[in-house]
C-alpha positions as semicolon CSV with decimal commas, in nm:
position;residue;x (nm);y (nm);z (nm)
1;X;0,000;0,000;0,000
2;X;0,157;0,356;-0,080
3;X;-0,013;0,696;-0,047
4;X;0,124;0,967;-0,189
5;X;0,040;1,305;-0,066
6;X;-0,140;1,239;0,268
7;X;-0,162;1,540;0,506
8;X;-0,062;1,429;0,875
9;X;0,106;1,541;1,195
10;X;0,387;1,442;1,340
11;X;0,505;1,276;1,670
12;X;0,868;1,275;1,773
13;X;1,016;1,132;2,114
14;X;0,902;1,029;2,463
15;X;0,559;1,189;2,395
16;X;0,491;1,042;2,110
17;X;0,216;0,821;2,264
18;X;-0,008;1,086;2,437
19;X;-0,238;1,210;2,154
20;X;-0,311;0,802;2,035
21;X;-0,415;0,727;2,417
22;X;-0,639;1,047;2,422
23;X;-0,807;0,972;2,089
24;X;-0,867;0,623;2,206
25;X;-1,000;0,689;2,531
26;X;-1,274;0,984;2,328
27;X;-1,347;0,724;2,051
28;X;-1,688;0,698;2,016
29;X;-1,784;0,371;1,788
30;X;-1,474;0,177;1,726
31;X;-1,085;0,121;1,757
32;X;-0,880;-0,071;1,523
33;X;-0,566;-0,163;1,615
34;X;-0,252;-0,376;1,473
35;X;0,059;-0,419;1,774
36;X;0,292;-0,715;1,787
37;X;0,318;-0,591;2,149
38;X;0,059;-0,532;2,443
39;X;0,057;-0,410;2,774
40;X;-0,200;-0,573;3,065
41;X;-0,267;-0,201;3,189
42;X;-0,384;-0,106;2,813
43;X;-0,591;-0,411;2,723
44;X;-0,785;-0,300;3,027
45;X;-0,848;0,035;2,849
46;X;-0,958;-0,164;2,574
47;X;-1,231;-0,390;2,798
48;X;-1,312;-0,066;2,911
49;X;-1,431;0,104;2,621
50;X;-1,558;-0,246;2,493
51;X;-1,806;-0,208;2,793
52;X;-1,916;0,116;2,689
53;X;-2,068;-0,049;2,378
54;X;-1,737;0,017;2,138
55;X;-1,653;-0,187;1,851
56;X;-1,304;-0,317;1,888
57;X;-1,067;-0,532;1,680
58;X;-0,723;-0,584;1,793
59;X;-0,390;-0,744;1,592
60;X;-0,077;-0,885;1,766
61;X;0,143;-1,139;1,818
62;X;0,182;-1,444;2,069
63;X;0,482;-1,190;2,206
64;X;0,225;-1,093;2,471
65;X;0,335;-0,902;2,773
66;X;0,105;-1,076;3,017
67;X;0,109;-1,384;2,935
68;X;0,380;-1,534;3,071
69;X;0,420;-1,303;3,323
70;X;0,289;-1,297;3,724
71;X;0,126;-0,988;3,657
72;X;-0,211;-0,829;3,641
73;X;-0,323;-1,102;3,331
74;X;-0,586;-0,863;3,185
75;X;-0,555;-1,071;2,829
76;X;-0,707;-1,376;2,973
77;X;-1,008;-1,189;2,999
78;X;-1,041;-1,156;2,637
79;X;-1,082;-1,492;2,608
80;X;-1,414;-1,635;2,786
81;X;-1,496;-1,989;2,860
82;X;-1,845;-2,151;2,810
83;X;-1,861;-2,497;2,994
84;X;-2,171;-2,737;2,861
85;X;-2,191;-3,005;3,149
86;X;-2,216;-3,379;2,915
87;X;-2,585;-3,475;2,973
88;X;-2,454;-3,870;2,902
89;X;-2,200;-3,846;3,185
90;X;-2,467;-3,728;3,429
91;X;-2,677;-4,038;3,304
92;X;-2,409;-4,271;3,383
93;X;-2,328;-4,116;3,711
94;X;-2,748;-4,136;3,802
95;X;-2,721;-4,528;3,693
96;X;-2,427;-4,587;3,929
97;X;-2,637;-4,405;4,231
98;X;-2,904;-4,606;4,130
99;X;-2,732;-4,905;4,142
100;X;-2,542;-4,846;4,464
101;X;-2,889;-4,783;4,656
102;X;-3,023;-5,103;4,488
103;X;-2,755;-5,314;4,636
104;X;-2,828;-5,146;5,003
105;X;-3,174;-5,231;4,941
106;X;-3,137;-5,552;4,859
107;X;-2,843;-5,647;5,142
108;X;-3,124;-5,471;5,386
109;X;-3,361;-5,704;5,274
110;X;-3,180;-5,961;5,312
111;X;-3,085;-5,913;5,680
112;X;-3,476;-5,835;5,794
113;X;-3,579;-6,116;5,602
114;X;-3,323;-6,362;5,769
115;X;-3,386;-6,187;6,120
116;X;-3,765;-6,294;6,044
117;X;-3,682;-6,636;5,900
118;X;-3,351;-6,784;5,962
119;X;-3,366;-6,936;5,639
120;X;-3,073;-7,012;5,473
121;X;-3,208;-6,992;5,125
122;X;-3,163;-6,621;5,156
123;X;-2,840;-6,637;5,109
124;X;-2,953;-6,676;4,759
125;X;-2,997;-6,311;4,725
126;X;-2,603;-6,254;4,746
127;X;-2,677;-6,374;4,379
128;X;-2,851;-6,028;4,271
129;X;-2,594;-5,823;4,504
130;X;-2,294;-5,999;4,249
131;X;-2,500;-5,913;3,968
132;X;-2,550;-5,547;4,130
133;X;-2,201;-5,519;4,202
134;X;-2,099;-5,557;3,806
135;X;-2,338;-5,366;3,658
136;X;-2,219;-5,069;3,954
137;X;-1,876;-5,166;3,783
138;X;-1,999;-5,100;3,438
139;X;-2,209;-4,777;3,517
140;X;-1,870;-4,663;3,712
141;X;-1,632;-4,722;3,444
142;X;-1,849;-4,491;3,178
143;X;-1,896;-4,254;3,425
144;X;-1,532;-4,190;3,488
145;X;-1,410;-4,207;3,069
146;X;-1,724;-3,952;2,974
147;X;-1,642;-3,644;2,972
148;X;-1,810;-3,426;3,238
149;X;-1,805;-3,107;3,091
150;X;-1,788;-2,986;2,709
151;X;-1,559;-2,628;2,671
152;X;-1,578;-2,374;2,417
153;X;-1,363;-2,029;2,397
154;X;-1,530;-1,783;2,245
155;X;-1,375;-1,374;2,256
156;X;-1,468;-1,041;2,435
157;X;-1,408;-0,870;2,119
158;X;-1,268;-0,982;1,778
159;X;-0,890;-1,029;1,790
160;X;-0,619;-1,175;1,620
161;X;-0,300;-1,350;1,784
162;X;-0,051;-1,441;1,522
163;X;0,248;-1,730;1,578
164;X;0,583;-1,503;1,562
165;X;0,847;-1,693;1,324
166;X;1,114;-1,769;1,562
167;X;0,832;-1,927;1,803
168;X;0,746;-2,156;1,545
169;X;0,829;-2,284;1,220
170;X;0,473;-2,274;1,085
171;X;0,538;-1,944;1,004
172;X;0,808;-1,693;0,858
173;X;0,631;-1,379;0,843
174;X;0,631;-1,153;1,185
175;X;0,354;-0,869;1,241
176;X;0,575;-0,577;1,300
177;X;0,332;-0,297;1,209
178;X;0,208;-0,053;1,410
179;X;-0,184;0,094;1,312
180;X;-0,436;0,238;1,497
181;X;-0,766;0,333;1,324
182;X;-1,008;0,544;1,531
183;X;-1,382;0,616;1,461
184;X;-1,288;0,550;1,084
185;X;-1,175;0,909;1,082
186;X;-0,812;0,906;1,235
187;X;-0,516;0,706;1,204
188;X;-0,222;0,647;1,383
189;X;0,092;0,490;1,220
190;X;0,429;0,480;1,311
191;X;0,655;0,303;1,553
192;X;0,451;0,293;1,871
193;X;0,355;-0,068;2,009
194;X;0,031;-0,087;2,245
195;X;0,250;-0,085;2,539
196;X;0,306;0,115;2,849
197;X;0,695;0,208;2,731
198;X;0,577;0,265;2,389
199;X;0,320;0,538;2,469
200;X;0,526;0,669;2,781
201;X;0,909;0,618;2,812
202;X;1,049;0,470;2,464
203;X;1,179;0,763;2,187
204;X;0,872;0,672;1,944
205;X;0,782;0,861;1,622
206;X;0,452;0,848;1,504
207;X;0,214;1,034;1,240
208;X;-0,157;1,110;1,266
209;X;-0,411;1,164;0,947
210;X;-0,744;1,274;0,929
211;X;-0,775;1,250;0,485
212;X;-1,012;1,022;0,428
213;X;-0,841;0,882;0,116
214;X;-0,541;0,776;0,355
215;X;-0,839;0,640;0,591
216;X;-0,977;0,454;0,321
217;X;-0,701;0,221;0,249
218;X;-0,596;0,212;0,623
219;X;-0,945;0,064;0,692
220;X;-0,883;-0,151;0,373
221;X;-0,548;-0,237;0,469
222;X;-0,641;-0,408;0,848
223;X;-0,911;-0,536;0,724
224;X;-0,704;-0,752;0,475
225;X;-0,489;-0,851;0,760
226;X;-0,775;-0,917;0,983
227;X;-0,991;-1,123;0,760
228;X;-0,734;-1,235;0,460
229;X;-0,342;-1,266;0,553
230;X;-0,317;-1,677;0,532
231;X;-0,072;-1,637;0,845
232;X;-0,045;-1,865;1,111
233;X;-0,236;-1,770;1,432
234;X;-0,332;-1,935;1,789
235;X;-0,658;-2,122;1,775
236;X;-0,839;-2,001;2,029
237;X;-0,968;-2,350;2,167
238;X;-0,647;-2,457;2,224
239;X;-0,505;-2,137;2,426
240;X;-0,807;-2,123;2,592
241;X;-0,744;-2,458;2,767
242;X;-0,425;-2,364;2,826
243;X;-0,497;-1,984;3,011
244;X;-0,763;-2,188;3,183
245;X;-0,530;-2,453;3,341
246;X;-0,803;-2,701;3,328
247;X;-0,589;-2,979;3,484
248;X;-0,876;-3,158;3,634
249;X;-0,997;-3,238;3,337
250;X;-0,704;-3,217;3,090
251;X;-0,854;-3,513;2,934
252;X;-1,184;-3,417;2,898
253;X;-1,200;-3,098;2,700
254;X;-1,282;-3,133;2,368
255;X;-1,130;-2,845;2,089
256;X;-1,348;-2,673;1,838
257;X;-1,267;-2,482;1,553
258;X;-1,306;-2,110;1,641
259;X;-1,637;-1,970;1,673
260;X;-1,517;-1,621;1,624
């Protein structure tokens, strides 16, 4: 993409950062942004405004700040789980009640009716409390391989997370851009990341347009690498399990496909 011509202002140095965090913070119906690099603190400005009814899309990489780290992890709150308890593992787990109780009832039985009797031939019964016992064996062993609960990962707001080439050899292209589209009426572009040193501390540059021809073909542009760049990204599923740390039941989450 080239644009020849565009009117703009420019950013230079440590303050490079403090007219994109205003305009974000007064956008009014969307944000639009492409980082390879995120801070916690500012994808909490993001849930933010995405509470305030905003349209957000975000770009970045699986470099993620607070990921890894023992920090405030506001990107795991991008990513919600939706648990479906496994109505044929509650069946199985009914059954094995059921059959439990039926074996009480009949050693019960049993006992009141030899207490009554004192005839040996109910020791026949023990018969039906064998034949319990397996089928409470059976009933058991499906209960326990079912799996309890079904998991899917669905997002806060539409986002991208794309696999960084020396993290894995799917893919050899790195997202090193740096957009931020505002309202569909201004864009940032430069070398900020979404990060707290970016905006703050790091000697940035940055420009910011207003022509709505540059506009255009911004939109146009992260669009393209939203919907349409045949990279490599995280599925969504998969990390979900993983920020989730469900270890209880590492075995019994199934993965979708993404439903975003």
């Amino acid at each position: 993409m080239f644009i020849n011509n565009a009117n703009c202002d420019i950013y230079i140095g440590k303050a490079a950062g403090k007219h994109l965090i205003s305009d974000i913070r007064n956008a009014r119906k969307s944000i639009k942004i492409v980082s390879p690099y995120l801070s916690a603190s500012l994808v909490k400005e993001l849930i933010k405004l995405k509470s305030k009814k905003l349209n957000i899309e975000l770009i970045t990489s699986d470099d993620i700040e607070d990921f890894t780290g023992d920090k405030e992890k506001n990107i795991h709150k991008l990513i919600i789980q939706n648990k479906t308890p496994n109505s044929f593992a509650k069946k199985w787990i009914a059954f094995s009640l059921i059959t439990i109780f039926s074996i009480i009832g009949v050693l019960a039985t049993m006992l009141f009716a030899f207490y009554e009797t004192e005839d040996i031939r109910i020791s026949f019964g023990f018969i039906a409390v064998i034949i319990l016992c397996f089928v409470y064996r059976f009933f058991n062993k499906k209960s326990k391989s079912s799996k309890h609960n079904y998991y899917k990962y669905s997002q806060l707001f539409p986002f991208k997370v794309y696999m960084s080439p020396y993290k894995s050899k799917l893919s050899d292209s790195f997202i090193h851009s740096k957009i931020y589209l505002i309202d569909d009426k201004i864009a940032y572009l430069g070398s900020l990341n979404f990060t707290v040193s970016g905006l703050k501390n790091n000697y940035e540059t940055s420009i910011r347009t207003k022509e709505s021809k540059a506009i255009k073909e911004i939109k146009k542009e992260i669009n393209q690498l939203f919907h349409h760049s045949n990279l490599h990204e995280r599925d969504i599923q998969l990390w979900g399990a993983e920020l989730y740390e469900q270890s209880s039941e590492k075995n019994k989450t199934i993965f979708i496909k993404k439903i975003v």
